[in-house]
GROMACS .gro file of C-alpha atoms in nm:
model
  260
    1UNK     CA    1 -24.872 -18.682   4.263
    2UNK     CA    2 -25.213 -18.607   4.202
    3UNK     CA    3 -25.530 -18.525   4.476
    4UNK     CA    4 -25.858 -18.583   4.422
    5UNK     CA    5 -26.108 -18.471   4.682
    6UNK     CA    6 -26.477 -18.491   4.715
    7UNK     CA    7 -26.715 -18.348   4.935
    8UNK     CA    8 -27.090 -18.290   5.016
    9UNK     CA    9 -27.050 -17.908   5.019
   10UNK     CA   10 -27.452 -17.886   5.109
   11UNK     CA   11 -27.488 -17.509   4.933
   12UNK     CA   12 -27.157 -17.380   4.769
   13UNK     CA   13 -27.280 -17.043   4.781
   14UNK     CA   14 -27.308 -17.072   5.174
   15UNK     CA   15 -26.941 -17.262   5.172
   16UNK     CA   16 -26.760 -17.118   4.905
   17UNK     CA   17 -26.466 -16.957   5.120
   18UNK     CA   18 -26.464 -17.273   5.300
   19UNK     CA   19 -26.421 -17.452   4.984
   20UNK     CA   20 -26.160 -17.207   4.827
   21UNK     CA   21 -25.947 -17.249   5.137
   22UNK     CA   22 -25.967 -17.587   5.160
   23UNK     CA   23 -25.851 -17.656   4.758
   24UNK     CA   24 -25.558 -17.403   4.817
   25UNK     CA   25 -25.421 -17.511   5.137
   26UNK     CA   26 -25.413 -17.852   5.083
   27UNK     CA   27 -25.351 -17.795   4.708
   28UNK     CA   28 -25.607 -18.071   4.574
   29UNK     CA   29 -25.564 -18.093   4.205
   30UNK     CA   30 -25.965 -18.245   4.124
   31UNK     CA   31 -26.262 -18.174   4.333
   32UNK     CA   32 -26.595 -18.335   4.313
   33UNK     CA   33 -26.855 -18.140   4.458
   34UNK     CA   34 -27.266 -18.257   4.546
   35UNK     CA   35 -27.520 -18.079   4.682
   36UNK     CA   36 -27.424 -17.726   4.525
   37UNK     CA   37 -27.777 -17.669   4.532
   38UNK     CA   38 -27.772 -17.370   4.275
   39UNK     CA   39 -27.831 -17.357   3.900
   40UNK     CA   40 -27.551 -17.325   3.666
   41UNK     CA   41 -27.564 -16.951   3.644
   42UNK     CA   42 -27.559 -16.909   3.988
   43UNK     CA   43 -27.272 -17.125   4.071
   44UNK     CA   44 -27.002 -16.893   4.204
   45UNK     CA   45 -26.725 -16.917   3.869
   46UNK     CA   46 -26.588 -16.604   3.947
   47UNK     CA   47 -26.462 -16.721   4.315
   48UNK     CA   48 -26.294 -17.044   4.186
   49UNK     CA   49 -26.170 -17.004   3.809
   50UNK     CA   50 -25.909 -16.721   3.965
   51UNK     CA   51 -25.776 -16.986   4.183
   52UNK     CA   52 -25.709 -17.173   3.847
   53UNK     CA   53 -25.993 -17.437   3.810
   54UNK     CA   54 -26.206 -17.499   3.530
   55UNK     CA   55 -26.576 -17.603   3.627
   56UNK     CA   56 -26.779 -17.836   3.477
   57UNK     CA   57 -27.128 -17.800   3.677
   58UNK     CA   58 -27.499 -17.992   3.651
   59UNK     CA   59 -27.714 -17.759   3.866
   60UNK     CA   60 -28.054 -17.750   4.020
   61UNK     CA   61 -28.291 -17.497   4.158
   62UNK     CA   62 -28.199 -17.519   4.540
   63UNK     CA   63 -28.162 -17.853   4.586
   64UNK     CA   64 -27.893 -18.142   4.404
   65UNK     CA   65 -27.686 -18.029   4.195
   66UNK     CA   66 -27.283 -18.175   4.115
   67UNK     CA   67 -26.965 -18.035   3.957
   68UNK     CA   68 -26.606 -18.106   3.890
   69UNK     CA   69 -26.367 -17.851   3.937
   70UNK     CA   70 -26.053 -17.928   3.794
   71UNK     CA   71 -25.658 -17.789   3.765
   72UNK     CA   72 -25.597 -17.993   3.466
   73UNK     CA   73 -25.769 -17.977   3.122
   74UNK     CA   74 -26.158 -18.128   3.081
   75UNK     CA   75 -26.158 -18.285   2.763
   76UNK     CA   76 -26.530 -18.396   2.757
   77UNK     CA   77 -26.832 -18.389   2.990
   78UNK     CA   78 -27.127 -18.563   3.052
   79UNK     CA   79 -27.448 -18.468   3.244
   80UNK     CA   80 -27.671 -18.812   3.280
   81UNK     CA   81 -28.006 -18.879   3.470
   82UNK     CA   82 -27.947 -19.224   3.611
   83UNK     CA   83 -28.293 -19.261   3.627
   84UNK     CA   84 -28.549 -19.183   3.326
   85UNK     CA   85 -28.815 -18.981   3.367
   86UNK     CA   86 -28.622 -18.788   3.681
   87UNK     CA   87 -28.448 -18.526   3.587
   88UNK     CA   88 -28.214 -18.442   3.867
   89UNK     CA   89 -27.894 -18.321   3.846
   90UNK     CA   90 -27.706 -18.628   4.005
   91UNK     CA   91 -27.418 -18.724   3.789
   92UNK     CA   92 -27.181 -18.552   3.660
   93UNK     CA   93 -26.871 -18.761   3.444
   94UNK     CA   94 -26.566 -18.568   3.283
   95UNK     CA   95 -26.236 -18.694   3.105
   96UNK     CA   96 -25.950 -18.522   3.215
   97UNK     CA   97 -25.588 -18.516   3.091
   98UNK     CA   98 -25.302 -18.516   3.330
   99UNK     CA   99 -24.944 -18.614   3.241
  100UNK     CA  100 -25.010 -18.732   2.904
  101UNK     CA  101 -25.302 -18.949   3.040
  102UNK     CA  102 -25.641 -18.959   3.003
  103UNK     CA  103 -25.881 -18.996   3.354
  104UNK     CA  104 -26.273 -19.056   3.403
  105UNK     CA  105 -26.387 -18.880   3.697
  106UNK     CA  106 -26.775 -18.889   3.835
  107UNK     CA  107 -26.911 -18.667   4.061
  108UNK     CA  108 -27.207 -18.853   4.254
  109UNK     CA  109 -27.502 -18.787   4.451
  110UNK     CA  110 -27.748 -19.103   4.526
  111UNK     CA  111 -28.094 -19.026   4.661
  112UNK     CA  112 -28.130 -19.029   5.025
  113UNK     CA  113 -28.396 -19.244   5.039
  114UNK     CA  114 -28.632 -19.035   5.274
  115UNK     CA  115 -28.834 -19.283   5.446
  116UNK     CA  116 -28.883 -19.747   5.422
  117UNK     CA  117 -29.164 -19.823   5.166
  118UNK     CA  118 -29.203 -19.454   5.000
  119UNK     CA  119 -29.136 -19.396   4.646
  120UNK     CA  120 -28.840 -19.170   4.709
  121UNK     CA  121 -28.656 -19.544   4.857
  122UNK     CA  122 -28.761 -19.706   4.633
  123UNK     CA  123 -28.611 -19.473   4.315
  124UNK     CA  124 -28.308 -19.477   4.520
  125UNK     CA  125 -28.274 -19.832   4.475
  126UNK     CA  126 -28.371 -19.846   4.104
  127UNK     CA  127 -28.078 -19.549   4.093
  128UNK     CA  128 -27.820 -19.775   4.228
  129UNK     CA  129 -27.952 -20.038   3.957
  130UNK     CA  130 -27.868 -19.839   3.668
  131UNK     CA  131 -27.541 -19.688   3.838
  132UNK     CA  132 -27.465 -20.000   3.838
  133UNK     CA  133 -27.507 -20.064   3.462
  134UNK     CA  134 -27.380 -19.745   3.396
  135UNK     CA  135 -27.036 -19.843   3.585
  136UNK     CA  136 -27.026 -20.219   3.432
  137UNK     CA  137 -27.002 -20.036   3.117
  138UNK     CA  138 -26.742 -19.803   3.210
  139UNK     CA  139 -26.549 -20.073   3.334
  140UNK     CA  140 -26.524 -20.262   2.966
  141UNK     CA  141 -26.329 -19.907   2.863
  142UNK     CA  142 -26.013 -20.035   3.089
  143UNK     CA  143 -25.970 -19.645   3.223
  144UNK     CA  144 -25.866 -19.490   3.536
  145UNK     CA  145 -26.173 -19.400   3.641
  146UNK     CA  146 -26.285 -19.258   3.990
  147UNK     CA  147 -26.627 -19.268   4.109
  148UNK     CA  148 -26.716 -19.021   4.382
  149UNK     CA  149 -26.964 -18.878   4.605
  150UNK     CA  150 -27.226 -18.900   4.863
  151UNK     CA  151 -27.350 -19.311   4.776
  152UNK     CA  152 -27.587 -19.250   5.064
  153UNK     CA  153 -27.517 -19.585   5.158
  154UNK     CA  154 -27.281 -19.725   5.503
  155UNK     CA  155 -27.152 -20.075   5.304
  156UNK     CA  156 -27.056 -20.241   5.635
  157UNK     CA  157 -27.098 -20.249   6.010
  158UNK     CA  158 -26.820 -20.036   6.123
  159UNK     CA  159 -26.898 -19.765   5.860
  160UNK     CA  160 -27.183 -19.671   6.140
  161UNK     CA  161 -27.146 -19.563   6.518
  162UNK     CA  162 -27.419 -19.835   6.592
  163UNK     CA  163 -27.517 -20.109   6.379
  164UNK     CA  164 -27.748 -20.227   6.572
  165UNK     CA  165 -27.945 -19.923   6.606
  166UNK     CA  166 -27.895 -19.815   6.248
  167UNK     CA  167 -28.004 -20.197   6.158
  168UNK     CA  168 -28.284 -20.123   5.896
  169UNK     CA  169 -28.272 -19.786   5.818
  170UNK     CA  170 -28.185 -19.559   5.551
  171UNK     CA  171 -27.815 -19.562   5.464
  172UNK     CA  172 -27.786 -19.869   5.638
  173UNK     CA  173 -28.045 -20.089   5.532
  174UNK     CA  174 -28.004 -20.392   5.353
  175UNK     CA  175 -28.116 -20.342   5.010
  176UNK     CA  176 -27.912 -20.093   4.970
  177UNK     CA  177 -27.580 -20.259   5.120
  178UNK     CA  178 -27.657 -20.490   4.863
  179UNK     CA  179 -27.646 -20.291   4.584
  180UNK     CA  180 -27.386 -20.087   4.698
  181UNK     CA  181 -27.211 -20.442   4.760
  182UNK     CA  182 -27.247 -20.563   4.348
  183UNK     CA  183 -27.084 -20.211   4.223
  184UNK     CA  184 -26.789 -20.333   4.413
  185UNK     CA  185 -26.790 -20.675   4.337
  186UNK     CA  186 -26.790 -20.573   3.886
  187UNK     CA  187 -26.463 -20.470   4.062
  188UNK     CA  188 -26.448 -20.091   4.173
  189UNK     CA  189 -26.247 -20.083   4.514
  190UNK     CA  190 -26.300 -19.859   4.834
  191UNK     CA  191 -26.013 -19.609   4.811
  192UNK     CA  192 -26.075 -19.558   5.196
  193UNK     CA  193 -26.139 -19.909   5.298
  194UNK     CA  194 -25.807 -20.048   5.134
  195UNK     CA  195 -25.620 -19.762   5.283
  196UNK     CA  196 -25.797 -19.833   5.631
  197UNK     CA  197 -25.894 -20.195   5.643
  198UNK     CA  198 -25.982 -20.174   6.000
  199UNK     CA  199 -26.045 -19.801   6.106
  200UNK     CA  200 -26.408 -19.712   6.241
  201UNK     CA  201 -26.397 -19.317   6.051
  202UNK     CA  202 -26.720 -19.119   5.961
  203UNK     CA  203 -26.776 -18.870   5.669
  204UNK     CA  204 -27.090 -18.799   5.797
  205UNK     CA  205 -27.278 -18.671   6.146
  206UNK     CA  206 -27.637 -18.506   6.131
  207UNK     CA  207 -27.645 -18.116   6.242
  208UNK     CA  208 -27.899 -18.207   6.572
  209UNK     CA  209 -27.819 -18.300   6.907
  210UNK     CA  210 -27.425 -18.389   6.976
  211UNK     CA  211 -27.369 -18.592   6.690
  212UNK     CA  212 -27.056 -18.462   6.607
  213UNK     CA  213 -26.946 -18.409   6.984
  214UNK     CA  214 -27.043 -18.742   7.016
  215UNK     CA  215 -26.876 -18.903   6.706
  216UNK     CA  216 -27.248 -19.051   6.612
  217UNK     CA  217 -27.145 -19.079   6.256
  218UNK     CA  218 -27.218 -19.254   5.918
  219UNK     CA  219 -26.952 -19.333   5.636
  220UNK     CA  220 -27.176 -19.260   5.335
  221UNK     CA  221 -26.924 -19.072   5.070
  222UNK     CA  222 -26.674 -19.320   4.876
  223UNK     CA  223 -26.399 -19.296   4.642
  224UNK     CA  224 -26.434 -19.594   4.418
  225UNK     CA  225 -26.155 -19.656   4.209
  226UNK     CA  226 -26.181 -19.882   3.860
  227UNK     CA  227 -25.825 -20.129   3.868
  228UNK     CA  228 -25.626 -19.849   3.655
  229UNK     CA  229 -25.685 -19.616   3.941
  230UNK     CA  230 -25.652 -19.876   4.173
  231UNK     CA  231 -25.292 -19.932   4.078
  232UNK     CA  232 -25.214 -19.548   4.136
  233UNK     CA  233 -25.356 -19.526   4.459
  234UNK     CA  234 -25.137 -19.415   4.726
  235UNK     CA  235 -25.325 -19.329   5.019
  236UNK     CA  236 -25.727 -19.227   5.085
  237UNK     CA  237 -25.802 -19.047   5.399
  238UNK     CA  238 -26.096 -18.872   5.575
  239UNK     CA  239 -26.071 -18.493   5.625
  240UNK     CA  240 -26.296 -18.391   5.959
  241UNK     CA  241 -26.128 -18.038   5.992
  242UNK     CA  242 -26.456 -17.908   5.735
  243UNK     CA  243 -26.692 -18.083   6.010
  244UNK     CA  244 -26.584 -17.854   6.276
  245UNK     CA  245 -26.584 -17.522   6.096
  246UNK     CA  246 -26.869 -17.234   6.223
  247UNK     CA  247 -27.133 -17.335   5.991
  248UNK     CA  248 -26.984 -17.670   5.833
  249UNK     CA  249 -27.171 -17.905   5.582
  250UNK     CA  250 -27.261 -18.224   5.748
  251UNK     CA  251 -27.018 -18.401   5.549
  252UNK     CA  252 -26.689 -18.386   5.523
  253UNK     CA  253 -26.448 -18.459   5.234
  254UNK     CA  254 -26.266 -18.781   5.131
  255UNK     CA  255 -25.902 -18.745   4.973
  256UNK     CA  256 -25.690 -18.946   4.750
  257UNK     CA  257 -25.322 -18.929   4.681
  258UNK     CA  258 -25.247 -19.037   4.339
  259UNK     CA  259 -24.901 -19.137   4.267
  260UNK     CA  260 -24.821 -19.069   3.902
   0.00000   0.00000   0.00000
């Protein structure tokens, strides 16, 4: 068996016990981190490498910023910039051996999107574009390979606490679900979504008013999963405990059972 979590931490530095007592209690083997917001020699190695992970981190001066932390052995590492001529540490991909056999893992954080019609939408779109070259070519490799992280995006209408209020705006417009849409369709799958074909669950609820209270949520993290992973998937589920911690992230993490 194998766990792989990951989770919009939104500042390790502010989260790291919360993060150290999440990894050991529920003994997750692979975490993918986004949002660290730190730069690599700030990221807090000392905390986590005693609890026996190796970290493979793309940081950022207060804002971005992705890792892998890891129980078994990184083989390589990759830090990409989806998009050229932003360099923004977004993407993180590692190979990892466990059991004799080789895994791809990604660590992922898409571009909000800020506001309709400004340029910050509009690189998030031409970000999913060339994640979604970037994954059609992963694909052709026939790996297990999981892709994970805050997409930004709510792919359908019960991934939202209102769809008709949400109708049009970021994370839930359109253009986006449409792009999000044709990564799946090269054939990644929705750990979640085929472990929970019909449940209304959020990974997501914004820090003002009773959002949380309320259950006024967004699912905007996935765990996509190439057709080798696919086949090893036992089980994907939504972890709100983190959510309702004194001074949580606004996300929560997404786990996977792998059955080996």
């Amino acid at each position: 068996m194998l766990k792989i979590a990951t989770w919009n931490v939104n500042s390790i530095r502010k989260r790291v016990d919360q993060l150290c007592s999440f990894i050991v209690d529920d003994q997750i083997d692979i975490i993918l981190l986004q949002e660290i917001k730190c730069t690599e020699e700030q990221f807090p190695y000392v905390e986590i490498e005693k609890l026996g992970y190796e970290c493979i981190v793309y940081g950022q001066v207060a804002r971005n910023g992705v890792c892998v932390l890891s129980k078994h052995p990184i083989l390589e590492k990759f830090k990409i910039d989806i998009v050229e001529g932003y360099q923004e540490a977004r993407y993180i991909e590692c190979l990892i051996k466990h059991n004799n056999q080789k895994m791809r893992v990604v660590s992922i954080y898409v571009p909000n999107g800020q506001s309709l019609g400004s340029h910050v939408f509009e690189y998030k779109l031409k970000f999913l574009d060339n994640l979604y070259e970037r994954m059609d070519n992963l694909l052709k490799n026939e790996e297990l390979i999981v892709i994970a992280g805050d997409y930004n995006v709510a792919p359908d209408e019960i991934d939202v606490f209102d769809p008709t209020l949400l109708n049009g705006q970021v994370c839930f417009h359109i253009k986006e679900r449409e792009k999000l849409k044709a990564i799946l369709n090269l054939g990644f799958k929705d750990a979640f979504r085929m472990s929970h074909p019909n449940l209304q669950q959020f990974s997501w609820w914004h820090y003002q008013g009773n959002s949380l209270r309320n259950n006024q949520g967004m699912r905007i993290d996935h765990m996509l999963l190439s057709p080798q992973a696919v086949d090893k998937l036992g089980i994907c589920y939504i972890d709100d405990r983190l959510r309702k911690l004194e001074n949580p992230s606004d996300h929560t993490p997404i786990v996977s059972i792998m059955e080996w």
